[in-house]
Coordinates of C-alpha atoms and ligand atoms in Angstrom, one line a residue:
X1 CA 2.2 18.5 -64.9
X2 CA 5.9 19.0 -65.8
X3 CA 5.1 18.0 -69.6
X4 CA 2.9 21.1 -70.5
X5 CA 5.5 23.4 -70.8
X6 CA 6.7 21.6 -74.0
X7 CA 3.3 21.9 -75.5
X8 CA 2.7 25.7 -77.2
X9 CA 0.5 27.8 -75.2
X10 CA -2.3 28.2 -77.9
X11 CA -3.1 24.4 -77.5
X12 CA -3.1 24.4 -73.4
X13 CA -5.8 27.6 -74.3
X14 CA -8.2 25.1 -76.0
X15 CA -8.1 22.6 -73.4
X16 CA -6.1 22.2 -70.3
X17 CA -8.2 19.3 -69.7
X18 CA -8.1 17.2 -72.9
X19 CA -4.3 17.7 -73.0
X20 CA -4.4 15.9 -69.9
X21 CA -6.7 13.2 -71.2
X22 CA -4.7 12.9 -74.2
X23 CA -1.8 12.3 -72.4
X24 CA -3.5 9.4 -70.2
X25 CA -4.7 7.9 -73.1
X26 CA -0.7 7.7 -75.0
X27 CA 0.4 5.6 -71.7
X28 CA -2.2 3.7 -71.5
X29 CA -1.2 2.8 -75.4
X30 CA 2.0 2.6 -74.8
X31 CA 1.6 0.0 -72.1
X32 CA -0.4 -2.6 -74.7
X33 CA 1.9 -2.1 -77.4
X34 CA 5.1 -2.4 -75.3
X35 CA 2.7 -5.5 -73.8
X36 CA 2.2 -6.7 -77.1
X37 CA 5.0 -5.4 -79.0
X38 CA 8.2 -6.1 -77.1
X39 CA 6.7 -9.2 -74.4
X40 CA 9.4 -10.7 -72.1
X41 CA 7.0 -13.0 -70.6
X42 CA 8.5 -16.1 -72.4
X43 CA 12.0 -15.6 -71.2
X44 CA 11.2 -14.4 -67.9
X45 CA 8.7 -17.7 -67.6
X46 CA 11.7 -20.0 -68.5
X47 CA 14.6 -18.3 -66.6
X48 CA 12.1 -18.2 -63.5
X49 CA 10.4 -22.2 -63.5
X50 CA 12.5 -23.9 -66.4
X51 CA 15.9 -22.7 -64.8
X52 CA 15.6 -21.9 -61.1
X53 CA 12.4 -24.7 -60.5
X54 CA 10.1 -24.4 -57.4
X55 CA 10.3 -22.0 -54.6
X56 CA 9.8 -23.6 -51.6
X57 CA 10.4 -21.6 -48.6
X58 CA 14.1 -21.9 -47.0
X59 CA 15.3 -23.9 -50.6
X60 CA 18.3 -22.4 -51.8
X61 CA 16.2 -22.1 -55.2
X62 CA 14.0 -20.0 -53.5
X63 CA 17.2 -17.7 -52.9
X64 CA 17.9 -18.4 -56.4
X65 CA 14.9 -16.6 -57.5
X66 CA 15.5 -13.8 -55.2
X67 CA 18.4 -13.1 -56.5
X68 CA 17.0 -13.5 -60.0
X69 CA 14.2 -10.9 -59.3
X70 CA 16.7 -7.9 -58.0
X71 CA 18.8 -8.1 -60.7
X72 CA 16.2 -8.7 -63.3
X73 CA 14.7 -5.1 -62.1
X74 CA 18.3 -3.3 -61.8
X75 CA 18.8 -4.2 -65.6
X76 CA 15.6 -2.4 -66.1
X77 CA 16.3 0.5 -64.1
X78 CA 14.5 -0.1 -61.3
X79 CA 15.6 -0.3 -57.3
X80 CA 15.0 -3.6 -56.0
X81 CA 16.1 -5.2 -53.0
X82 CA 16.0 -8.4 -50.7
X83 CA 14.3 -7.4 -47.5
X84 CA 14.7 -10.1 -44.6
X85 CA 11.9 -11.2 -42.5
X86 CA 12.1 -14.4 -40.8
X87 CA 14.0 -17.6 -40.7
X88 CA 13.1 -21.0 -41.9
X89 CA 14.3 -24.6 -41.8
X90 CA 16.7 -24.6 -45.0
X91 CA 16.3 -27.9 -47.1
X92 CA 17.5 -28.8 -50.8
X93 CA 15.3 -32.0 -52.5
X94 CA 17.9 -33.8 -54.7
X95 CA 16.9 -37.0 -56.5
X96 CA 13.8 -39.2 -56.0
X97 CA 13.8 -42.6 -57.7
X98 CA 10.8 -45.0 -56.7
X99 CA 11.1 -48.7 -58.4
X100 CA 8.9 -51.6 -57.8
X101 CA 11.2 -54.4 -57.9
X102 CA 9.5 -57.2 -57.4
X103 CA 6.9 -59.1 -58.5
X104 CA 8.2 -57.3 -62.0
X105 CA 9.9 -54.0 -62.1
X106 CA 8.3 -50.6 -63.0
X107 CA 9.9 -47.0 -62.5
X108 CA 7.2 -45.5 -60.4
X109 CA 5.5 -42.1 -61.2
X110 CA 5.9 -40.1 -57.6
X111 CA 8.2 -38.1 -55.8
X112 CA 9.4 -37.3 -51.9
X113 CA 7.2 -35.0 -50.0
X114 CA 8.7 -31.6 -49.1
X115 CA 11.3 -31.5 -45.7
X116 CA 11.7 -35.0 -46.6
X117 CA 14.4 -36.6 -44.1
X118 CA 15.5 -37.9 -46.9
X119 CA 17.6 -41.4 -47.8
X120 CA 21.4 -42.5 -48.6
X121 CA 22.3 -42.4 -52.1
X122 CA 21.5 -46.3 -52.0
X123 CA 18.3 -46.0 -50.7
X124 CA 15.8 -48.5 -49.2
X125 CA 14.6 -51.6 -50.3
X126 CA 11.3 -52.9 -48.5
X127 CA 7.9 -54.6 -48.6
X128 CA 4.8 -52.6 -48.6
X129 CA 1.7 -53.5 -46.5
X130 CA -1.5 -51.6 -46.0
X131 CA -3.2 -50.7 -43.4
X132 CA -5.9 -53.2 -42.4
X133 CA -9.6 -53.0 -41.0
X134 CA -8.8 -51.6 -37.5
X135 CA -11.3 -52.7 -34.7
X136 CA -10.4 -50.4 -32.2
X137 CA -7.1 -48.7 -30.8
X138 CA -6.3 -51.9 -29.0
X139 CA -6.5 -53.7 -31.6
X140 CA -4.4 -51.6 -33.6
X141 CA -1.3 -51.2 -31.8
X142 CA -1.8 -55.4 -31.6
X143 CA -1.1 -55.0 -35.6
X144 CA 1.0 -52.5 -35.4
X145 CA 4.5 -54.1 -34.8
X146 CA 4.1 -55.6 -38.8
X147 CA 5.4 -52.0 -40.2
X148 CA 8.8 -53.0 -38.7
X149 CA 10.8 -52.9 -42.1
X150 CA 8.0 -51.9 -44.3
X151 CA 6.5 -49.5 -46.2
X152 CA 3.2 -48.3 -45.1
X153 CA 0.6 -47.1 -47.4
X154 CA -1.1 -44.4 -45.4
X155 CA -3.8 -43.4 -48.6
X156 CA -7.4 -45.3 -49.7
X157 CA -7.7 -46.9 -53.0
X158 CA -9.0 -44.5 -55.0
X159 CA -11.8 -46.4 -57.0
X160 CA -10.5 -44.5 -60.1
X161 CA -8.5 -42.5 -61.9
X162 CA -10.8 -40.8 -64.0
X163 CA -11.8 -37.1 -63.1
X164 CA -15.7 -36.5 -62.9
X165 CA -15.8 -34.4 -65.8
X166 CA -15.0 -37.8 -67.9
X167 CA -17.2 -39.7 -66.1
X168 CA -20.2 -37.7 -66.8
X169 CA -19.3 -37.7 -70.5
X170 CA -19.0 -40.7 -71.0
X171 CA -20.8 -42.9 -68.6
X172 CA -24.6 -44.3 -68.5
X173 CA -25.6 -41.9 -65.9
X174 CA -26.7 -45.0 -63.7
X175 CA -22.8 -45.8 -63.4
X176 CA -21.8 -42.6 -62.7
X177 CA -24.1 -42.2 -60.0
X178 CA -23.2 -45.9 -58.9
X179 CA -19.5 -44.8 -59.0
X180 CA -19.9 -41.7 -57.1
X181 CA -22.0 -43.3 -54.1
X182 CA -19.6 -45.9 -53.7
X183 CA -16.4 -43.4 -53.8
X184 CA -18.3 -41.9 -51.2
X185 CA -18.9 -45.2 -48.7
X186 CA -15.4 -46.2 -49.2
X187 CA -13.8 -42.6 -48.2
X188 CA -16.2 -42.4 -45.1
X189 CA -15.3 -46.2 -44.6
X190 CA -11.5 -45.2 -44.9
X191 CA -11.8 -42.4 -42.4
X192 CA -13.3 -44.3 -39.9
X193 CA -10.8 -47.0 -40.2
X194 CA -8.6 -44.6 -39.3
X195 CA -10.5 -42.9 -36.6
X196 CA -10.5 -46.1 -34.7
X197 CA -7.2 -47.0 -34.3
X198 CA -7.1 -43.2 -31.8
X199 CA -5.2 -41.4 -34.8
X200 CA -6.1 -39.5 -37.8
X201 CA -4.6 -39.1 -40.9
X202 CA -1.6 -36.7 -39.6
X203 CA -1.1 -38.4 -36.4
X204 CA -0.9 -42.1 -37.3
X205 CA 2.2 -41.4 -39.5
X206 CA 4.6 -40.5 -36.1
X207 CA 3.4 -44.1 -34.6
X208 CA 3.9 -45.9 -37.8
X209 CA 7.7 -44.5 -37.6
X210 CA 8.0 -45.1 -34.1
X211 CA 6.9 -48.5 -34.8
X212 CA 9.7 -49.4 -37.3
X213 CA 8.0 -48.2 -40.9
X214 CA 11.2 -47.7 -43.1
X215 CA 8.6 -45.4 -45.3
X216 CA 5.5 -43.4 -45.5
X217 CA 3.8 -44.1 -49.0
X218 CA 1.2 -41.3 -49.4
X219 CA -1.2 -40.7 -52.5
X220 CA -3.0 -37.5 -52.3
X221 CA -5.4 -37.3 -55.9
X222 CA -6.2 -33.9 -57.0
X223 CA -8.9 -35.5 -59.3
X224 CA -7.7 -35.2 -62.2
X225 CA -5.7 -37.4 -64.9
X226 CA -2.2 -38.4 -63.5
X227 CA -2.8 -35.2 -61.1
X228 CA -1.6 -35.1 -57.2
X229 CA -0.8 -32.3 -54.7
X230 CA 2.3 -32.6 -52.9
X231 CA 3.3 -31.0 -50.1
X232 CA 5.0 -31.7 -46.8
X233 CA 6.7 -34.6 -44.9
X234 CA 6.0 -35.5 -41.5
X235 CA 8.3 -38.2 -40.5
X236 CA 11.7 -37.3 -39.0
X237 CA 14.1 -39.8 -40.2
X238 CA 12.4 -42.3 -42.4
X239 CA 11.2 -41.0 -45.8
X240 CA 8.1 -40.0 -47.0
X241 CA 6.9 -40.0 -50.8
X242 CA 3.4 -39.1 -52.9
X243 CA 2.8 -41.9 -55.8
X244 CA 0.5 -41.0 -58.5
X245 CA -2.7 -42.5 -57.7
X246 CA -2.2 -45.2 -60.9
X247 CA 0.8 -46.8 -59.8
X248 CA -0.1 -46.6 -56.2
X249 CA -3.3 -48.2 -56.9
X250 CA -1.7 -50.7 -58.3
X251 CA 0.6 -51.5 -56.1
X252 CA -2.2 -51.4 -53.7
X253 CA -4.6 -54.0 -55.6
X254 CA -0.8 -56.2 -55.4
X255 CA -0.7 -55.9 -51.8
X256 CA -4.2 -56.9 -51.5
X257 CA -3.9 -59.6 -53.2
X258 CA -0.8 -61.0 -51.4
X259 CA 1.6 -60.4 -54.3
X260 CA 4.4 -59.4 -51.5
X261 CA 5.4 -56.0 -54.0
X262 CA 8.8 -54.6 -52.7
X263 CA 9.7 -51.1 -53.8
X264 CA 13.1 -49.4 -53.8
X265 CA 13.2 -46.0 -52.8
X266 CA 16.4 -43.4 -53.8
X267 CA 15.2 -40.0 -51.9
X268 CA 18.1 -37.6 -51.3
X269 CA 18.0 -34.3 -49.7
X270 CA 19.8 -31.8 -47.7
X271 CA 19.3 -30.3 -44.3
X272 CA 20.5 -27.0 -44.4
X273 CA 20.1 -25.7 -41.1
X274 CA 18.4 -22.4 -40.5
X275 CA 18.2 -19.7 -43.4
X276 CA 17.1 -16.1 -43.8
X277 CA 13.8 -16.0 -45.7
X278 CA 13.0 -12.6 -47.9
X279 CA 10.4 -10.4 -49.8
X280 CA 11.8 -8.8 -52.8
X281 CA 10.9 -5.3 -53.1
X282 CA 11.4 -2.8 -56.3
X283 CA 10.2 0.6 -56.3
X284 CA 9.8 3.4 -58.9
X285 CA 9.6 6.9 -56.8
X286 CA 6.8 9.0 -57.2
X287 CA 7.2 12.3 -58.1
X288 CA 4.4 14.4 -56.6
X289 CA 3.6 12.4 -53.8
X290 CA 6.5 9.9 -53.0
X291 CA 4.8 9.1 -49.6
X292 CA 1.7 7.5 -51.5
X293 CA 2.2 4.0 -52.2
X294 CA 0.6 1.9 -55.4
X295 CA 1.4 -1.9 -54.8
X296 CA 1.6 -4.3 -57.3
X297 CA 1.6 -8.0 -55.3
X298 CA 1.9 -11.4 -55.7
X299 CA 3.6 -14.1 -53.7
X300 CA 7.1 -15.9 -55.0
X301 CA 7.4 -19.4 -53.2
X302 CA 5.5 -22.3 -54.5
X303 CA 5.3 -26.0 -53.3
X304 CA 7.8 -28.0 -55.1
X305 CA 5.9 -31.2 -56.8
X306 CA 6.1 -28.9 -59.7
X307 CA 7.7 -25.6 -60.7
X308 CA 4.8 -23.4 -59.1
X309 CA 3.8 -22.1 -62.9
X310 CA 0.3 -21.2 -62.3
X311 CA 0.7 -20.9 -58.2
X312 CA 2.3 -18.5 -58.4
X313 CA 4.7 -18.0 -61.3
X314 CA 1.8 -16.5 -63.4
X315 CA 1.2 -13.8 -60.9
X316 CA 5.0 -13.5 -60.3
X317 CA 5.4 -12.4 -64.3
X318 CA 2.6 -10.1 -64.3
X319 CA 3.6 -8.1 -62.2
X320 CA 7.7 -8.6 -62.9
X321 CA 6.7 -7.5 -66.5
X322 CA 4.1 -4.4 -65.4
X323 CA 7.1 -3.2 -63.6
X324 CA 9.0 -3.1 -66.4
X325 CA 6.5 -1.5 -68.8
X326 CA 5.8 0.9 -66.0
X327 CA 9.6 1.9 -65.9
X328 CA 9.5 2.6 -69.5
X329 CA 6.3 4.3 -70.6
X330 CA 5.4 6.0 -66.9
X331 CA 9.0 6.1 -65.9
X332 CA 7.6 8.9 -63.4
X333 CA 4.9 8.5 -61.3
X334 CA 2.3 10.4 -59.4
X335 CA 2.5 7.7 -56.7
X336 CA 5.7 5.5 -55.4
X337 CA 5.3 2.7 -57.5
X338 CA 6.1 -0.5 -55.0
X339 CA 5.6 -4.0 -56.0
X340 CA 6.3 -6.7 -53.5
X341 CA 7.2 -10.5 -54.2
X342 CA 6.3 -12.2 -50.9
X343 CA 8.0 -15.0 -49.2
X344 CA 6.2 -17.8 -47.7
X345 CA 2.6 -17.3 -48.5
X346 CA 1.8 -20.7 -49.2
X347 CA 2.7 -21.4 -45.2
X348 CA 0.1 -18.4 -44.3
X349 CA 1.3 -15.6 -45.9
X350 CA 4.4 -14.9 -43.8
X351 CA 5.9 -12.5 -46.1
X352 CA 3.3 -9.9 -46.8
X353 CA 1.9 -10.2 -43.4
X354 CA 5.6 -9.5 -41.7
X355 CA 6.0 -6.6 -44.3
X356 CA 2.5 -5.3 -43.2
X357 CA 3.7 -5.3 -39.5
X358 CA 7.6 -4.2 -40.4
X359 CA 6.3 -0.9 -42.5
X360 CA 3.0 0.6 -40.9
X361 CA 4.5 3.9 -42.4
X362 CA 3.7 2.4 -46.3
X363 CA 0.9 0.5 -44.7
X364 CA -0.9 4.2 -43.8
X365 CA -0.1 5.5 -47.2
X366 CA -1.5 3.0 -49.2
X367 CA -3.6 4.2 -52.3
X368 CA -3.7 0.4 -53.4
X369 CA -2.7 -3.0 -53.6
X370 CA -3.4 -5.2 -56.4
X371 CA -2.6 -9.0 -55.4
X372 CA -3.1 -11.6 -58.2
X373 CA -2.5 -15.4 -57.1
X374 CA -5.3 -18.2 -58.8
X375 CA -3.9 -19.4 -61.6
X376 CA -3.2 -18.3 -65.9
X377 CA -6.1 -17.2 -66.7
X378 CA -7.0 -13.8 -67.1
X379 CA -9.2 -11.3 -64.6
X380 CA -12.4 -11.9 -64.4
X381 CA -13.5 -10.8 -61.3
X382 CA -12.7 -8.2 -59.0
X383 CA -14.3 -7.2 -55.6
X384 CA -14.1 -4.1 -53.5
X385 CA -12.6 -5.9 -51.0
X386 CA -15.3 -4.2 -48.5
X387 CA -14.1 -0.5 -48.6
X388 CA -17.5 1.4 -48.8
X389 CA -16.3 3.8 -51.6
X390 CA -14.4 1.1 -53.8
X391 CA -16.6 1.6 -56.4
X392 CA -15.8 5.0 -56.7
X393 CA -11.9 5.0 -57.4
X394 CA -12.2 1.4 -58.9
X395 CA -14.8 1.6 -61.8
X396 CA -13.0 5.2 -62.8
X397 CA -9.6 3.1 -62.8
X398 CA -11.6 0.5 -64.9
X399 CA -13.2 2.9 -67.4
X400 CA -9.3 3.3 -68.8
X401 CA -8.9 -0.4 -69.1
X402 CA -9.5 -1.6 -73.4
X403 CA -12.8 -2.7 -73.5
X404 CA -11.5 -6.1 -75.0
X405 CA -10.0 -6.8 -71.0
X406 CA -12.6 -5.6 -69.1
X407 CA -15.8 -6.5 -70.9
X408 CA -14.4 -10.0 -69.3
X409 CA -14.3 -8.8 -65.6
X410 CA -17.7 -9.3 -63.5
X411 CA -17.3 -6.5 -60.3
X412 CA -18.7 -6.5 -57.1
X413 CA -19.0 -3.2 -55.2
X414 CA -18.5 -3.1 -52.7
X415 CA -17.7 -6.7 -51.6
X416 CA -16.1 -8.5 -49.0
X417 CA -13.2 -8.2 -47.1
X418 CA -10.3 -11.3 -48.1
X419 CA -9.6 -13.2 -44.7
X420 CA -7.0 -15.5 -46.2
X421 CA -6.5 -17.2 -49.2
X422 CA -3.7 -15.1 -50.2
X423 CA -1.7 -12.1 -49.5
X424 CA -4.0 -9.4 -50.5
X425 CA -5.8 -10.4 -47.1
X426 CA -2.3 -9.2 -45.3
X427 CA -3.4 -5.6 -46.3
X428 CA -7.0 -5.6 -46.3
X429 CA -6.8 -6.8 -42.2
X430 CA -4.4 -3.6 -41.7
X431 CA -7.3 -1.4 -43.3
X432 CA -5.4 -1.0 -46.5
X433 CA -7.3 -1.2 -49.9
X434 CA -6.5 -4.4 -51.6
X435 CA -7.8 -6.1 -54.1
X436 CA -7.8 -9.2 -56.0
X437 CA -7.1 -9.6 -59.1
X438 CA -9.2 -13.2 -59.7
X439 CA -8.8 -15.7 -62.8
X440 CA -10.5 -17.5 -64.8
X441 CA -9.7 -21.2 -64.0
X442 CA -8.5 -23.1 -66.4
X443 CA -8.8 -25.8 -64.0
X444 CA -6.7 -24.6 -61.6
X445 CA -8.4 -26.4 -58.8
X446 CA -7.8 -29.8 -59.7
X447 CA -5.2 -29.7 -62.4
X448 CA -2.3 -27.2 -61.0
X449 CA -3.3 -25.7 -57.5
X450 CA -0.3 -27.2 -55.6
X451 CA -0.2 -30.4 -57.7
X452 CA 3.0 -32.3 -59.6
X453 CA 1.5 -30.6 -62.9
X454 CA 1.8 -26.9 -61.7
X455 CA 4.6 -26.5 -64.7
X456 CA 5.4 -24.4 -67.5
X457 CA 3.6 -26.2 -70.7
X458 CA 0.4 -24.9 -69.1
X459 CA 1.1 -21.3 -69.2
X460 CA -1.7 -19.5 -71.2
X461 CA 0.4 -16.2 -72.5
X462 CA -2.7 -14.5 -74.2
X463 CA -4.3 -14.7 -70.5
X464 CA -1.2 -13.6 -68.8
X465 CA -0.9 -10.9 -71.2
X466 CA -4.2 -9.0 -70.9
X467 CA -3.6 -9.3 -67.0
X468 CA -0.4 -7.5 -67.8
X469 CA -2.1 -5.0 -69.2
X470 CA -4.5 -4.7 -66.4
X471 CA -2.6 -4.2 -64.1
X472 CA -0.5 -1.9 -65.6
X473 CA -3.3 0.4 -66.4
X474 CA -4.9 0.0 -62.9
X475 CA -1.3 1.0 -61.2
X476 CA -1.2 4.2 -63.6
X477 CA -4.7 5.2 -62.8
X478 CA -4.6 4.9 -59.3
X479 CA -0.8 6.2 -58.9
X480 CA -2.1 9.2 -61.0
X481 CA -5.8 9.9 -59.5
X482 CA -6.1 13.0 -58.0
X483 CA -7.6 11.9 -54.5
X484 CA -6.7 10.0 -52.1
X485 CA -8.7 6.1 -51.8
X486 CA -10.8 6.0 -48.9
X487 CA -10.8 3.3 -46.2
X488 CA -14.1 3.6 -45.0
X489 CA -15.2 -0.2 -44.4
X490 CA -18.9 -1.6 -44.7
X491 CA -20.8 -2.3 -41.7
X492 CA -20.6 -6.6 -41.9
X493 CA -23.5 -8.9 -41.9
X494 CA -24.5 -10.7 -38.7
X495 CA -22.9 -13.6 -38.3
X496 CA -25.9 -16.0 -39.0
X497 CA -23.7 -18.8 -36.3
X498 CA -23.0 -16.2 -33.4
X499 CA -25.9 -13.7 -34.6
X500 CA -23.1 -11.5 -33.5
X501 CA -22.2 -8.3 -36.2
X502 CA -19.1 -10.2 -38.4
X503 CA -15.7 -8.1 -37.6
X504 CA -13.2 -6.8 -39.8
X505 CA -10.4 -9.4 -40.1
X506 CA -7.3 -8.6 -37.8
X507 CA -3.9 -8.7 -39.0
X508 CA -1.9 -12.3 -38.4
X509 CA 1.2 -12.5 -36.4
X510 CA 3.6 -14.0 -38.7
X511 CA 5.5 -17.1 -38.4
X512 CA 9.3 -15.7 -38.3
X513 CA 11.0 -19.0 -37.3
X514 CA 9.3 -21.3 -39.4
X515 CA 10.1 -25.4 -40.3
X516 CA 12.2 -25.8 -36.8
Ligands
LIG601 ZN1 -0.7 -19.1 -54.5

């Protein structure tokens, strides 16, 4: 307690312990008003997914941002570096242009799929044809030789575009019901087409290549208006794009009924070899126990079909902007301060999990991790993450946070531990407490989660704000409590399948040499 000898002795005689209080309580102000006051969110939200884009692993964007991130927290004081971890297969997505071209022409709304082989500058200019109603795997590779010099559509006709949520506003419920049973025969239908021709979904698209497809047409709806997820390619020289599911519907119905529709297909990209891949790391050192670690975590990359606002941009900037009003109001801490921006999560989280592994020495001191990857909305739930004490350290942590955020949060002590779904999972298989911080949705699911719409515009800042805030506070309290968290994990339910005892997750071997 360096700051009491500023303060007169009569005044420490009253109370040693509400001084201490008092002083608590003027950081814990400070962080909402610099929060509220002084917010970079904004700028750091625009340089970050207006400026650099998405941050797909082994893009040079997602270097970009690396880059971004260090010296963002050296002009705030703060050590930061780039810590290497693996390799991947490096890739740059230049310009997709889909046309239909004939029977009429229309600018289609889609996009190549990540890793894309990509196409000249000139493109392709082909037919499309579907697949038809497949008998058996003989039958099949009978048909099979008409994808030479085609584009194959590889998705079901979606039998609208609507998402549910419309529907059951505005439909008799008799049609909605009717709609729903007979989305369901046509998908089961679909699969089992599929199913007979000896592939599935994944494998049929090698043997359409191998066949002589010049294209893989994909349409994968997230279920919501003009919403799909894009994500990788799996042909190796012929390309592969994701139409929204209204012109490839239409285009489709076309093809159905023997309108002959051609398409023209501009997708350029680069094949950059083999690149380093990277988690950036910042750290404020703690004072009285350096060796004690607080981590503030979220992952960086993103799939690129948008600019990976919500997944994880949002999570990116709150903790980016904790830092920084950590730096300023609590320039120094208890606890080292640490907050890590991992690489790769959205391939299994190869980041965290290779910094878990590289850095058992942090891993062993950890007081806690906070992880925060769902989405803009703010915290509403948090679980112990199955450490037997949680609600201990956590509900005191909590108790500081303005009842305005945390009235909002619904805990669960002392809850489960995370065996995936993001990189808070990395630490709790090492034994480490870490928690997630979980969202509200704002329809993250269907709407951003990995979709073409995951951009900017649907930010919430109020939300993003209050997690700020959270966050901030929770790093303080814990960097500052005056125990140590304990580790001591609940005994796990029987495993209703096995009737075996569940286990504790294990940690993951990382993929270090990923894409080649
Ligand atoms: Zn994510």
């Amino acid at each position: 307690m360096k700051k009491l000898s500023s303060i007169s002795f009569s005044f420490l005689v009253f109370s040693a312990l509400s001084v201490f209080s008092q002083e608590k309580n003027i950081v814990i102000e400070n962080i909402q008003k610099e929060a509220y006051e002084n917010s970079q969110l904004k700028i750091l939200g625009h340089e970050l997914l207006d400026d650099i884009g998405p941050r797909l692993v082994g893009t040079p964007q997602m270097q970009q941002a690396h880059d971004w991130a260090v010296a963002k927290y050296k002009s705030w004081g703060i050590s930061a570096e780039n810590q290497q971890w693996g390799e991947w297969k490096g890739w740059e997505r230049g310009i997709t242009h889909i046309d239909m071209i004939y029977p009429r022409v229309q600018t289609l709304d889609g996009t190549q799929l990540a890793w894309n082989p990509g196409t000249s500058s000139k493109g392709v200019t082909a037919e499309l044809i579907v697949l038809p109603e497949i008998k058996d795997s003989i039958s099949f590779q009978q048909w099979l030789p008409n994808v030479k010099g085609k584009f194959v559509m590889i998705a079901m006709k979606q039998p609208t575009g609507r998402p549910d949520e419309n529907w059951k506003e505005f439909a008799t419920p008799k049609s909605f019901e009717k709609m729903k049973k007979e989305r369901e025969d046509e998908t089961k239908a679909w699969d089992e087409n599929i199913k007979r021709s000896g592939f599935d979904r994944r494998s049929i698209i090698p043997a359409l290549e191998e066949a002589g497809a010049v294209g893989i047409v994909d349409s994968y709806w997230s279920k919501g208006f003009g919403v799909n997820k894009v994500f990788g390619a799996r042909t190796k020289k012929i390309p592969s794009v994701d139409i929204e599911l209204e012109d490839y519907t239409m285009l489709y119905r076309m093809v159905e009924h023997g309108d002959k529709p051609k398409m023209h297909v501009v997708a350029e990209s680069k094949n950059l070899g083999r690149v380093p891949t990277f988690n950036t790391i910042a750290t404020i050192k703690g004072t009285e126990k350096p060796e004690e670690y607080v981590i503030l975590s979220a992952h960086f990359d993103s799939w690129d079909g948008g600019t990976g606002a919500t997944d994880n941009g949002t999570g990116t900037l709150v903790m980016m902007e904790a830092m920084r009003i950590l730096k300023k109001v609590y320039p120094n801490p208890k606890r080292t301060i640490l907050v890590g921006h991992w690489g790769s999560e959205e391939q299994g989280l190869n980041g965290s999990s290779s910094f878990v592994a590289d850095h058992p020495e942090i891993v062993a001191n950890i007081q806690a991790v906070f992880n925060q990857d769902n989405g803009t909305g703010r915290v509403e739930k948090i679980n112990g993450a199955g450490f037997l004490q949680s609600y201990d350290y956590m509900s005191r942590w909590l108790r500081a946070v303005p009842d305005t955020i945390r009235k909002n949060i619904e805990t669960t002590f002392p809850g489960w531990p995370a065996r995936g779904g993001s990189d808070n999972a990395s630490f709790v298989a090492a034994g480490a407490p870490a928690f997630s911080l979980s969202s509200l949705s704002w329809n993250y699911w269907n709407y951003t989660w990995h979709t073409n719409r995951d951009t900017y515009d649907k930010i919430v800042f109020d939300d993003v704000k209050s997690n700020v805030i959270l966050t901030a506070i929770l790093v303080y309290m814990a960097s500052e409590d005056d125990s140590k968290t304990s580790r001591e994990q609940v005994i796990l339910p029987m495993d209703e399948k096995t009737g075996k005892r569940q286990k504790w997750p294990t940690p993951r071997v990382p993929e270090r040499k990923g894409g080649m």
